[in-house]
mmCIF file of C-alpha atoms in Angstrom:
data_model
loop_
_atom_site.group_PDB
_atom_site.id
_atom_site.type_symbol
_atom_site.label_atom_id
_atom_site.label_comp_id
_atom_site.label_asym_id
_atom_site.label_seq_id
_atom_site.Cartn_x
_atom_site.Cartn_y
_atom_site.Cartn_z
ATOM 1 C CA MET Z 30 -15.265 -4.277 -2.575
ATOM 2 C CA ILE Z 31 -14.410 -3.792 -6.361
ATOM 3 C CA THR Z 32 -15.748 -6.013 -8.882
ATOM 4 C CA PRO Z 33 -12.880 -8.429 -10.125
ATOM 5 C CA CYS Z 34 -12.113 -8.488 -13.648
ATOM 6 C CA LEU Z 35 -13.997 -10.536 -16.058
ATOM 7 C CA PRO Z 36 -12.478 -12.944 -18.388
ATOM 8 C CA ARG Z 37 -12.814 -12.348 -22.250
ATOM 9 C CA ASN Z 38 -15.687 -14.809 -22.993
ATOM 10 C CA ILE Z 39 -17.871 -12.960 -20.474
ATOM 11 C CA ARG Z 40 -16.735 -9.654 -21.716
ATOM 12 C CA TYR Z 41 -18.006 -11.004 -25.018
ATOM 13 C CA THR Z 42 -21.523 -12.015 -23.855
ATOM 14 C CA ILE Z 43 -22.123 -8.261 -23.020
ATOM 15 C CA THR Z 44 -20.296 -6.510 -26.126
ATOM 16 C CA PRO Z 45 -19.328 -9.171 -28.602
ATOM 17 C CA CYS Z 46 -17.466 -6.722 -30.604
ATOM 18 C CA SER Z 47 -13.544 -6.490 -30.945
ATOM 19 C CA LEU Z 48 -11.168 -4.256 -32.898
ATOM 20 C CA PHE Z 49 -7.922 -5.438 -34.016
ATOM 21 C CA PHE Z 50 -5.357 -2.458 -34.208
ATOM 22 C CA LYS Z 51 -2.589 -1.930 -36.663
ATOM 23 C CA ARG Z 52 0.849 -1.644 -35.492
ATOM 24 C CA GLN Z 53 2.017 2.207 -35.497
ATOM 25 C CA THR Z 54 5.204 3.529 -33.848
ATOM 26 C CA THR Z 55 4.850 6.207 -31.168
ATOM 27 C CA THR Z 56 6.878 9.061 -30.407
ATOM 28 C CA SER Z 57 7.643 11.263 -27.162
ATOM 29 C CA LEU Z 58 5.032 13.404 -25.620
ATOM 30 C CA HIS Z 59 5.083 17.328 -25.227
ATOM 31 C CA PHE Z 60 3.572 19.201 -22.039
ATOM 32 C CA THR Z 61 1.955 22.751 -22.148
ATOM 33 C CA GLU Z 62 1.926 25.042 -19.251
ATOM 34 C CA ARG Z 63 -1.501 23.758 -18.597
ATOM 35 C CA LYS Z 64 0.021 20.266 -17.909
ATOM 36 C CA THR Z 65 -1.921 19.176 -21.279
ATOM 37 C CA ILE Z 66 -0.431 16.583 -23.372
ATOM 38 C CA SER Z 67 -0.551 15.577 -26.606
ATOM 39 C CA SER Z 68 -1.920 11.879 -27.756
ATOM 40 C CA LYS Z 69 1.375 10.533 -27.885
ATOM 41 C CA PRO Z 70 3.068 8.275 -25.210
ATOM 42 C CA LEU Z 71 4.421 9.982 -22.251
ATOM 43 C CA GLN Z 72 6.454 7.223 -20.483
ATOM 44 C CA PRO Z 73 7.526 3.775 -21.980
ATOM 45 C CA LEU Z 74 4.569 1.288 -22.375
ATOM 46 C CA GLN Z 75 4.039 -2.409 -21.957
ATOM 47 C CA LEU Z 76 3.007 -2.956 -25.726
ATOM 48 C CA PRO Z 77 0.192 -5.502 -25.513
ATOM 49 C CA LEU Z 78 1.332 -9.230 -26.653
ATOM 50 C CA PHE Z 79 -1.148 -9.314 -29.607
ATOM 51 C CA LEU Z 80 0.619 -6.196 -31.122
ATOM 52 C CA LYS Z 81 4.014 -7.462 -31.062
ATOM 53 C CA PRO Z 82 5.702 -8.729 -34.000
ATOM 54 C CA PRO Z 83 6.231 -12.344 -34.323
ATOM 55 C CA ILE Z 84 10.325 -12.232 -34.071
ATOM 56 C CA TYR Z 85 10.616 -15.553 -31.940
ATOM 57 C CA THR Z 86 10.034 -19.111 -33.179
ATOM 58 C CA THR Z 87 9.518 -22.366 -31.353
ATOM 59 C CA THR Z 88 8.316 -25.849 -32.323
ATOM 60 C CA ILE Z 89 5.198 -27.668 -31.673
ATOM 61 C CA TYR Z 90 6.482 -29.856 -29.065
ATOM 62 C CA GLU Z 91 7.737 -26.854 -27.350
ATOM 63 C CA LEU Z 92 4.352 -25.410 -27.092
ATOM 64 C CA LYS Z 93 2.633 -28.717 -26.308
ATOM 65 C CA THR Z 94 5.326 -28.981 -23.516
ATOM 66 C CA PHE Z 95 4.397 -25.410 -22.180
ATOM 67 C CA GLN Z 96 0.620 -26.241 -22.469
ATOM 68 C CA ASN Z 97 0.516 -29.131 -20.394
ATOM 69 C CA TRP Z 98 3.027 -27.829 -17.622
ATOM 70 C CA ALA Z 99 0.796 -24.496 -17.454
ATOM 71 C CA ASN Z 100 -2.629 -26.361 -17.412
ATOM 72 C CA ASN Z 101 -1.263 -28.595 -14.693
ATOM 73 C CA LEU Z 102 -0.499 -25.483 -12.539
ATOM 74 C CA ALA Z 103 -3.633 -24.026 -12.937
ATOM 75 C CA ILE Z 104 -5.708 -27.121 -12.143
ATOM 76 C CA SER Z 105 -3.304 -27.532 -9.142
ATOM 77 C CA THR Z 106 -4.828 -24.394 -7.694
ATOM 78 C CA GLY Z 107 -8.325 -25.950 -7.633
ATOM 79 C CA SER Z 108 -10.692 -23.405 -6.029
ATOM 80 C CA LYS Z 109 -8.009 -22.336 -3.392
ATOM 81 C CA PHE Z 110 -8.102 -18.735 -4.978
ATOM 82 C CA LEU Z 111 -11.927 -18.808 -4.976
ATOM 83 C CA ASP Z 112 -12.371 -19.849 -1.257
ATOM 84 C CA LEU Z 113 -9.536 -17.580 -0.225
ATOM 85 C CA ASP Z 114 -10.630 -14.200 -1.455
ATOM 86 C CA ASN Z 115 -13.171 -14.844 -4.441
ATOM 87 C CA GLY Z 116 -10.388 -15.330 -7.062
ATOM 88 C CA PRO Z 117 -10.343 -17.156 -10.064
ATOM 89 C CA GLU Z 118 -10.763 -20.945 -9.877
ATOM 90 C CA SER Z 119 -8.856 -23.461 -12.071
ATOM 91 C CA SER Z 120 -11.289 -23.432 -14.960
ATOM 92 C CA LEU Z 121 -10.974 -19.917 -15.684
ATOM 93 C CA LEU Z 122 -7.097 -19.848 -15.369
ATOM 94 C CA CYS Z 123 -7.263 -22.758 -18.114
ATOM 95 C CA ARG Z 124 -9.290 -20.596 -20.301
ATOM 96 C CA GLU Z 125 -6.966 -17.908 -19.545
ATOM 97 C CA LEU Z 126 -4.172 -20.097 -20.486
ATOM 98 C CA ASN Z 127 -5.768 -20.519 -24.008
ATOM 99 C CA TRP Z 128 -6.211 -16.926 -24.357
ATOM 100 C CA LEU Z 129 -2.634 -16.205 -23.878
ATOM 101 C CA LEU Z 130 -1.672 -18.528 -26.431
ATOM 102 C CA GLU Z 131 -3.707 -17.054 -28.781
ATOM 103 C CA ASP Z 132 -2.164 -13.739 -28.057
ATOM 104 C CA VAL Z 133 1.308 -14.966 -28.352
ATOM 105 C CA VAL Z 134 1.455 -17.569 -31.381
ATOM 106 C CA GLU Z 135 1.039 -16.109 -34.839
ATOM 107 C CA SER Z 136 -1.484 -18.347 -36.337
ATOM 108 C CA GLU Z 137 -4.983 -18.117 -37.830
ATOM 109 C CA TRP Z 138 -5.739 -21.055 -35.052
ATOM 110 C CA PRO Z 139 -3.068 -20.511 -32.455
ATOM 111 C CA THR Z 140 -4.136 -23.484 -30.235
ATOM 112 C CA SER Z 141 -5.057 -25.877 -32.974
ATOM 113 C CA PHE Z 142 -1.538 -27.305 -32.404
ATOM 114 C CA LEU Z 143 -3.027 -29.047 -29.254
ATOM 115 C CA THR Z 144 -4.616 -31.485 -31.862
ATOM 116 C CA LEU Z 145 -1.841 -32.151 -33.856
ATOM 117 C CA GLY Z 146 0.168 -35.495 -33.868
ATOM 118 C CA THR Z 147 3.558 -36.039 -32.805
ATOM 119 C CA VAL Z 148 4.361 -36.474 -36.518
ATOM 120 C CA GLU Z 149 4.029 -32.438 -36.318
ATOM 121 C CA ASN Z 150 6.073 -31.924 -33.291
ATOM 122 C CA GLU Z 151 9.086 -30.286 -35.003
ATOM 123 C CA ARG Z 152 7.059 -28.029 -37.250
ATOM 124 C CA VAL Z 153 7.993 -24.261 -36.382
ATOM 125 C CA VAL Z 154 5.943 -21.430 -35.672
ATOM 126 C CA LYS Z 155 6.204 -17.932 -34.969
ATOM 127 C CA MET Z 156 5.682 -16.224 -31.624
ATOM 128 C CA LYS Z 157 5.456 -12.752 -30.218
ATOM 129 C CA THR Z 158 7.599 -13.560 -27.043
ATOM 130 C CA GLU Z 159 10.360 -16.097 -26.309
ATOM 131 C CA MET Z 160 9.176 -19.377 -24.423
ATOM 132 C CA GLU Z 161 11.335 -18.451 -21.519
ATOM 133 C CA HIS Z 162 9.264 -15.460 -21.260
ATOM 134 C CA LEU Z 163 6.158 -17.133 -21.600
ATOM 135 C CA TYR Z 164 7.136 -19.480 -18.577
ATOM 136 C CA VAL Z 165 7.710 -16.583 -16.535
ATOM 137 C CA LEU Z 166 4.095 -14.961 -17.515
ATOM 138 C CA TRP Z 167 2.465 -17.910 -16.343
ATOM 139 C CA LYS Z 168 4.438 -18.372 -13.197
ATOM 140 C CA GLN Z 169 3.393 -14.594 -12.337
ATOM 141 C CA ARG Z 170 -0.165 -15.328 -13.058
ATOM 142 C CA ILE Z 171 -0.453 -18.225 -10.448
ATOM 143 C CA GLU Z 172 2.328 -17.329 -8.170
ATOM 144 C CA GLU Z 173 1.804 -13.894 -8.117
ATOM 145 C CA ARG Z 174 -1.738 -13.392 -8.868
ATOM 146 C CA ARG Z 175 -0.581 -11.027 -11.455
ATOM 147 C CA PRO Z 176 -3.955 -9.942 -13.127
ATOM 148 C CA PHE Z 177 -4.494 -11.522 -16.782
ATOM 149 C CA GLN Z 178 -4.991 -8.265 -18.049
ATOM 150 C CA TYR Z 179 -1.731 -7.128 -17.198
ATOM 151 C CA ILE Z 180 0.191 -10.455 -18.548
ATOM 152 C CA VAL Z 181 -1.384 -9.902 -22.135
ATOM 153 C CA GLY Z 182 -1.191 -6.021 -21.813
ATOM 154 C CA CYS Z 183 -4.734 -5.354 -22.810
ATOM 155 C CA GLU Z 184 -8.396 -5.645 -21.849
ATOM 156 C CA HIS Z 185 -11.641 -6.326 -24.110
ATOM 157 C CA TRP Z 186 -14.009 -3.625 -23.004
ATOM 158 C CA ARG Z 187 -17.182 -2.826 -24.667
ATOM 159 C CA ASP Z 188 -16.340 -2.581 -28.539
ATOM 160 C CA LEU Z 189 -12.609 -1.814 -27.479
ATOM 161 C CA VAL Z 190 -9.485 -3.461 -26.994
ATOM 162 C CA LEU Z 191 -7.484 -1.308 -24.417
ATOM 163 C CA CYS Z 192 -3.960 -1.285 -23.789
ATOM 164 C CA VAL Z 193 -3.503 -1.608 -19.822
ATOM 165 C CA GLN Z 194 -0.602 -2.361 -17.257
ATOM 166 C CA GLU Z 195 0.446 -1.837 -13.945
ATOM 167 C CA GLY Z 196 -0.325 1.496 -12.804
ATOM 168 C CA VAL Z 197 -3.501 1.735 -14.160
ATOM 169 C CA LEU Z 198 -6.967 0.245 -13.278
ATOM 170 C CA ILE Z 199 -8.320 -2.476 -15.236
ATOM 171 C CA PRO Z 200 -11.632 -1.337 -16.554
ATOM 172 C CA ARG Z 201 -14.611 -3.244 -15.537
ATOM 173 C CA PRO Z 202 -17.687 -4.335 -17.426
ATOM 174 C CA GLU Z 203 -20.192 -2.257 -15.160
ATOM 175 C CA THR Z 204 -18.403 0.897 -16.236
ATOM 176 C CA GLU Z 205 -19.529 0.194 -19.707
ATOM 177 C CA LEU Z 206 -23.178 1.602 -18.367
ATOM 178 C CA ILE Z 207 -21.663 4.946 -18.329
ATOM 179 C CA VAL Z 208 -21.266 4.876 -21.992
ATOM 180 C CA ASP Z 209 -24.694 3.603 -22.860
ATOM 181 C CA MET Z 210 -26.365 6.694 -20.380
ATOM 182 C CA VAL Z 211 -24.095 8.990 -22.440
ATOM 183 C CA GLU Z 212 -25.013 7.751 -25.670
ATOM 184 C CA GLU Z 213 -28.586 8.158 -24.979
ATOM 185 C CA VAL Z 214 -28.104 11.648 -24.042
ATOM 186 C CA VAL Z 215 -26.281 12.610 -26.757
ATOM 187 C CA LEU Z 216 -28.750 10.852 -29.156
ATOM 188 C CA GLU Z 217 -31.537 13.143 -27.686
ATOM 189 C CA ASN Z 218 -29.812 16.508 -27.647
ATOM 190 C CA GLU Z 219 -27.482 17.760 -30.395
ATOM 191 C CA VAL Z 220 -25.831 20.349 -28.294
ATOM 192 C CA MET Z 221 -24.722 17.698 -26.022
ATOM 193 C CA LYS Z 222 -23.224 15.632 -28.914
ATOM 194 C CA GLU Z 223 -21.474 18.743 -30.057
ATOM 195 C CA GLY Z 224 -20.320 19.966 -26.772
ATOM 196 C CA VAL Z 225 -17.330 19.382 -24.348
ATOM 197 C CA TRP Z 226 -17.248 16.255 -22.120
ATOM 198 C CA LEU Z 227 -14.840 15.634 -19.120
ATOM 199 C CA ASP Z 228 -13.546 12.127 -17.936
ATOM 200 C CA LEU Z 229 -12.151 12.608 -14.674
ATOM 201 C CA GLY Z 230 -9.528 9.855 -13.453
ATOM 202 C CA THR Z 231 -9.583 8.295 -16.858
ATOM 203 C CA GLY Z 232 -7.200 5.590 -15.869
ATOM 204 C CA SER Z 233 -6.731 3.556 -19.297
ATOM 205 C CA GLY Z 234 -8.863 5.950 -20.851
ATOM 206 C CA ALA Z 235 -11.719 3.562 -21.338
ATOM 207 C CA LEU Z 236 -14.492 5.979 -20.855
ATOM 208 C CA GLY Z 237 -12.904 9.015 -22.708
ATOM 209 C CA VAL Z 238 -12.158 6.920 -25.952
ATOM 210 C CA ALA Z 239 -15.403 5.218 -26.065
ATOM 211 C CA ILE Z 240 -17.437 8.851 -25.348
ATOM 212 C CA GLY Z 241 -15.091 10.208 -28.037
ATOM 213 C CA ARG Z 242 -16.469 7.561 -30.396
ATOM 214 C CA VAL Z 243 -20.236 8.593 -29.986
ATOM 215 C CA LEU Z 244 -19.672 12.232 -30.298
ATOM 216 C CA GLY Z 245 -20.538 14.229 -33.372
ATOM 217 C CA LYS Z 246 -18.007 15.935 -35.336
ATOM 218 C CA GLU Z 247 -17.536 18.923 -33.096
ATOM 219 C CA GLY Z 248 -17.817 17.297 -29.761
ATOM 220 C CA ARG Z 249 -14.684 16.531 -27.913
ATOM 221 C CA VAL Z 250 -13.401 14.988 -24.686
ATOM 222 C CA ILE Z 251 -11.039 16.141 -22.095
ATOM 223 C CA ALA Z 252 -9.731 13.336 -20.106
ATOM 224 C CA THR Z 253 -7.559 13.799 -16.987
ATOM 225 C CA ASP Z 254 -5.746 11.781 -14.511
ATOM 226 C CA LEU Z 255 -3.131 12.362 -11.609
ATOM 227 C CA SER Z 256 -1.015 9.583 -12.757
ATOM 228 C CA PRO Z 257 1.463 10.311 -15.610
ATOM 229 C CA VAL Z 258 1.383 6.469 -16.224
ATOM 230 C CA ALA Z 259 -2.380 6.438 -16.574
ATOM 231 C CA ALA Z 260 -2.050 9.728 -18.862
ATOM 232 C CA SER Z 261 0.512 7.680 -21.043
ATOM 233 C CA VAL Z 262 -1.593 4.650 -21.346
ATOM 234 C CA THR Z 263 -4.496 6.748 -22.274
ATOM 235 C CA SER Z 264 -2.875 8.642 -24.975
ATOM 236 C CA PHE Z 265 -1.620 5.261 -26.633
ATOM 237 C CA ASN Z 266 -5.316 4.055 -26.392
ATOM 238 C CA VAL Z 267 -6.491 7.642 -28.003
ATOM 239 C CA GLN Z 268 -3.873 7.174 -30.856
ATOM 240 C CA ARG Z 269 -4.751 3.625 -31.600
ATOM 241 C CA TYR Z 270 -8.497 4.763 -32.180
ATOM 242 C CA GLY Z 271 -7.330 7.747 -34.219
ATOM 243 C CA LEU Z 272 -9.171 10.360 -31.706
ATOM 244 C CA GLN Z 273 -6.084 12.532 -31.240
ATOM 245 C CA ASP Z 274 -8.135 15.436 -32.246
ATOM 246 C CA LYS Z 275 -11.115 14.691 -30.313
ATOM 247 C CA VAL Z 276 -9.885 13.520 -26.919
ATOM 248 C CA GLU Z 277 -7.328 15.955 -24.965
ATOM 249 C CA ILE Z 278 -5.416 14.385 -22.175
ATOM 250 C CA ARG Z 279 -4.484 16.607 -19.177
ATOM 251 C CA ILE Z 280 -2.568 15.796 -16.107
ATOM 252 C CA GLY Z 281 -3.776 17.065 -12.615
ATOM 253 C CA SER Z 282 -6.231 16.298 -9.734
ATOM 254 C CA TRP Z 283 -9.827 16.320 -10.434
ATOM 255 C CA PHE Z 284 -10.743 19.841 -11.687
ATOM 256 C CA GLU Z 285 -7.296 21.161 -10.902
ATOM 257 C CA PRO Z 286 -6.011 21.748 -14.767
ATOM 258 C CA LEU Z 287 -9.598 22.623 -16.135
ATOM 259 C CA GLU Z 288 -9.927 26.222 -15.049
ATOM 260 C CA ASP Z 289 -10.283 27.081 -18.806
ATOM 261 C CA VAL Z 290 -13.349 25.049 -19.145
ATOM 262 C CA LYS Z 291 -15.356 26.090 -16.076
ATOM 263 C CA GLY Z 292 -19.024 26.457 -16.530
ATOM 264 C CA LYS Z 293 -18.701 25.184 -20.321
ATOM 265 C CA LEU Z 294 -18.757 21.618 -20.110
ATOM 266 C CA VAL Z 295 -21.965 19.653 -21.389
ATOM 267 C CA GLY Z 296 -21.160 16.498 -19.557
ATOM 268 C CA ILE Z 297 -18.741 14.903 -16.722
ATOM 269 C CA VAL Z 298 -18.481 11.170 -16.229
ATOM 270 C CA SER Z 299 -16.140 9.444 -13.677
ATOM 271 C CA ASN Z 300 -15.207 6.239 -12.069
ATOM 272 C CA PRO Z 301 -13.491 7.478 -9.215
ATOM 273 C CA PRO Z 302 -11.857 5.828 -6.133
ATOM 274 C CA TYR Z 303 -14.681 4.809 -3.720
ATOM 275 C CA ILE Z 304 -13.534 2.024 -1.471
ATOM 276 C CA PRO Z 305 -13.100 2.502 2.377
ATOM 277 C CA SER Z 306 -9.472 2.442 3.029
ATOM 278 C CA GLU Z 307 -9.832 -0.289 5.832
ATOM 279 C CA ASP Z 308 -11.592 -2.366 3.200
ATOM 280 C CA ILE Z 309 -8.560 -2.193 0.655
ATOM 281 C CA PRO Z 310 -6.561 -5.257 2.237
ATOM 282 C CA GLY Z 311 -9.634 -7.639 2.037
ATOM 283 C CA LEU Z 312 -9.630 -7.126 -1.792
ATOM 284 C CA GLN Z 313 -8.920 -9.948 -4.127
ATOM 285 C CA ALA Z 314 -5.165 -10.534 -4.396
ATOM 286 C CA GLU Z 315 -5.296 -9.315 -8.185
ATOM 287 C CA VAL Z 316 -6.450 -6.326 -7.066
ATOM 288 C CA VAL Z 317 -4.723 -5.465 -3.725
ATOM 289 C CA ARG Z 318 -1.366 -6.871 -5.005
ATOM 290 C CA HIS Z 319 -1.186 -5.238 -8.415
ATOM 291 C CA GLU Z 320 -3.998 -2.610 -9.180
ATOM 292 C CA PRO Z 321 -2.982 0.958 -8.312
ATOM 293 C CA LYS Z 322 -4.118 2.010 -4.599
ATOM 294 C CA LEU Z 323 -4.694 5.413 -5.790
ATOM 295 C CA ALA Z 324 -7.368 4.413 -7.895
ATOM 296 C CA LEU Z 325 -9.315 2.210 -5.255
ATOM 297 C CA ASP Z 326 -8.900 4.057 -1.954
ATOM 298 C CA GLY Z 327 -11.615 6.501 -1.249
ATOM 299 C CA GLY Z 328 -10.765 7.550 2.134
ATOM 300 C CA GLU Z 329 -11.941 6.468 5.562
ATOM 301 C CA THR Z 330 -15.501 6.306 4.227
ATOM 302 C CA GLY Z 331 -15.067 5.859 0.559
ATOM 303 C CA MET Z 332 -16.645 9.024 -0.054
ATOM 304 C CA ASP Z 333 -13.616 11.772 -0.158
ATOM 305 C CA ASP Z 334 -13.295 11.933 -3.808
ATOM 306 C CA LEU Z 335 -17.059 11.576 -5.045
ATOM 307 C CA LEU Z 336 -18.009 14.275 -2.851
ATOM 308 C CA GLN Z 337 -15.265 16.556 -4.403
ATOM 309 C CA LEU Z 338 -16.592 15.614 -7.882
ATOM 310 C CA CYS Z 339 -20.256 16.307 -6.632
ATOM 311 C CA GLU Z 340 -18.964 20.170 -5.902
ATOM 312 C CA GLY Z 341 -16.894 20.500 -8.609
ATOM 313 C CA ALA Z 342 -19.765 19.469 -11.141
ATOM 314 C CA ALA Z 343 -21.857 22.464 -10.001
ATOM 315 C CA SER Z 344 -19.114 24.702 -10.798
ATOM 316 C CA PHE Z 345 -17.941 22.939 -14.182
ATOM 317 C CA LEU Z 346 -21.334 21.950 -15.856
ATOM 318 C CA LYS Z 347 -22.994 24.411 -18.113
ATOM 319 C CA PRO Z 348 -26.696 24.999 -17.666
ATOM 320 C CA GLY Z 349 -28.449 21.785 -18.758
ATOM 321 C CA GLY Z 350 -25.120 19.511 -18.455
ATOM 322 C CA PHE Z 351 -25.142 15.867 -17.417
ATOM 323 C CA PHE Z 352 -23.187 14.072 -15.293
ATOM 324 C CA VAL Z 353 -22.668 10.237 -14.096
ATOM 325 C CA PHE Z 354 -20.676 9.110 -11.249
ATOM 326 C CA GLU Z 355 -19.949 5.530 -10.362
ATOM 327 C CA ASN Z 356 -19.626 4.300 -6.595
ATOM 328 C CA GLU Z 357 -19.590 1.208 -4.804
ATOM 329 C CA GLU Z 358 -21.469 -2.069 -5.271
ATOM 330 C CA SER Z 359 -24.000 -2.935 -2.641
ATOM 331 C CA GLY Z 360 -23.297 -6.008 -0.344
ATOM 332 C CA GLN Z 361 -20.271 -5.059 1.331
ATOM 333 C CA GLU Z 362 -19.925 -5.132 5.113
ATOM 334 C CA ASN Z 363 -20.402 -1.701 6.501
ATOM 335 C CA ARG Z 364 -17.630 -1.320 8.800
ATOM 336 C CA ILE Z 365 -17.822 2.756 9.439
ATOM 337 C CA ARG Z 366 -18.970 3.192 13.187
ATOM 338 C CA ASN Z 367 -19.840 6.887 12.825
ATOM 339 C CA ALA Z 368 -23.645 7.111 12.231
ATOM 340 C CA ILE Z 369 -23.097 10.455 10.424
ATOM 341 C CA LEU Z 370 -20.856 8.448 7.733
ATOM 342 C CA ARG Z 371 -22.767 5.398 7.386
ATOM 343 C CA TYR Z 372 -23.356 5.488 3.719
ATOM 344 C CA THR Z 373 -20.301 3.508 2.431
ATOM 345 C CA ASN Z 374 -21.584 0.689 0.107
ATOM 346 C CA GLY Z 375 -23.742 1.046 -3.269
ATOM 347 C CA GLU Z 376 -27.128 1.789 -2.207
ATOM 348 C CA LYS Z 377 -26.111 4.013 0.677
ATOM 349 C CA GLN Z 378 -23.298 5.672 -1.091
ATOM 350 C CA SER Z 379 -25.695 6.704 -3.722
ATOM 351 C CA LYS Z 380 -28.241 7.928 -1.564
ATOM 352 C CA TYR Z 381 -25.919 9.862 0.366
ATOM 353 C CA LEU Z 382 -24.503 11.434 -2.739
ATOM 354 C CA VAL Z 383 -28.089 12.440 -3.815
ATOM 355 C CA ASP Z 384 -28.795 13.888 -0.673
ATOM 356 C CA PHE Z 385 -25.638 15.756 -0.579
ATOM 357 C CA MET Z 386 -26.138 17.267 -3.913
ATOM 358 C CA ASP Z 387 -29.683 18.119 -2.670
ATOM 359 C CA THR Z 388 -28.539 19.868 0.324
ATOM 360 C CA LYS Z 389 -24.909 21.173 -0.076
ATOM 361 C CA THR Z 390 -25.640 22.362 -3.654
ATOM 362 C CA LYS Z 391 -29.295 23.902 -3.401
ATOM 363 C CA GLY Z 392 -30.917 24.526 -6.728
ATOM 364 C CA SER Z 393 -27.796 23.595 -8.751
ATOM 365 C CA PHE Z 394 -29.147 20.137 -9.913
ATOM 366 C CA ARG Z 395 -32.420 18.474 -11.219
ATOM 367 C CA HIS Z 396 -33.291 14.942 -12.320
ATOM 368 C CA LEU Z 397 -31.113 13.411 -9.735
ATOM 369 C CA LYS Z 398 -31.572 9.567 -9.836
ATOM 370 C CA ILE Z 399 -29.825 6.380 -9.128
ATOM 371 C CA VAL Z 400 -29.091 3.892 -11.588
ATOM 372 C CA SER Z 401 -28.476 0.085 -11.338
ATOM 373 C CA ASP Z 402 -25.619 -2.034 -13.069
ATOM 374 C CA PHE Z 403 -26.272 -5.419 -14.957
ATOM 375 C CA ALA Z 404 -26.842 -7.230 -11.618
ATOM 376 C CA GLY Z 405 -29.171 -4.787 -10.286
ATOM 377 C CA VAL Z 406 -26.839 -3.349 -7.826
ATOM 378 C CA GLN Z 407 -27.244 0.623 -7.086
ATOM 379 C CA ARG Z 408 -24.003 1.702 -8.606
ATOM 380 C CA PHE Z 409 -24.455 5.272 -10.496
ATOM 381 C CA VAL Z 410 -25.665 8.589 -9.380
ATOM 382 C CA ILE Z 411 -26.978 10.745 -12.335
ATOM 383 C CA GLY Z 412 -28.355 14.289 -12.920
ATOM 384 C CA TYR Z 413 -28.374 17.427 -14.634
ATOM 385 C CA ARG Z 414 -27.171 20.920 -14.167
ATOM 386 C CA ASN Z 415 -29.942 23.798 -13.544
#
């Protein structure tokens, strides 16, 4: 089971930094024969609410009315979602409501209106969306279980604020550890710091952007994804952080668009689809109804894409190159009946990958290791190319 997205306050307990972007206009993308794209938007994007201009107005009274309605709607859910599929309980939804207002109301203290007396009810405040749309957004959150990150159009991740939208997997806090591991590697080895890294299945570009920020002057990242939507969102995030010259985006399946860098990479990272197909329907509604199946479904055992990555790493990493792949967390019910394909949850998936790389790619790798996440769950496989 994939970890549900954590709210902002939990993000801040992990990495308290955030970055406020300056608004920029964007232009269209251009393709090359290699399906390489520049760091400019490919498709229309859902601009995050906090980046939209405050061109609307409303009154304190209208905001209070909305807040009371939305708060009552959230409270009415109680623990229903939590009991149903480990979804958000009402207390979390109420916090999300405050975060939504923070992104929408143009004010240094966007929720301070709640404490104002009735004498201030007619005061006019600037908004980044219409009041009618605000009601629509909150109905989507409660009635459709649309993820909060898609509602506001962004996710606070590590020291980044990333644009996200439907069609792109919302980055999870556990994946932040991949960047920590890469940072340790590049600090210890100047060659790794100035070399070419690969982020396979980049999604929102979280890993590609974060790694691009820890590399040296000559270091660069190639971020790939099969989805044009993901490539477009990644290009937006790359541009926002001024990494156009450091992060290159390519569209294609896994190693397909990468023949020109075969055997030349100093590092490969990936958070690929790893959930067994039959487990997808049982995921949290926010995930199964709204997040892209392409980024979740790892085939019958959850191992289809992971095994491709392991095989490809042997060919595309240069000697001494480092890799880290994320896989499924432990604790999920094992539904695989075939004894040969038992390894479908965290510990078993990780051990299977290590065994696979030892036996199927004999002599290709060294220092293979399983690394746990924040909760002690065995989630990552790392190693070096011989």
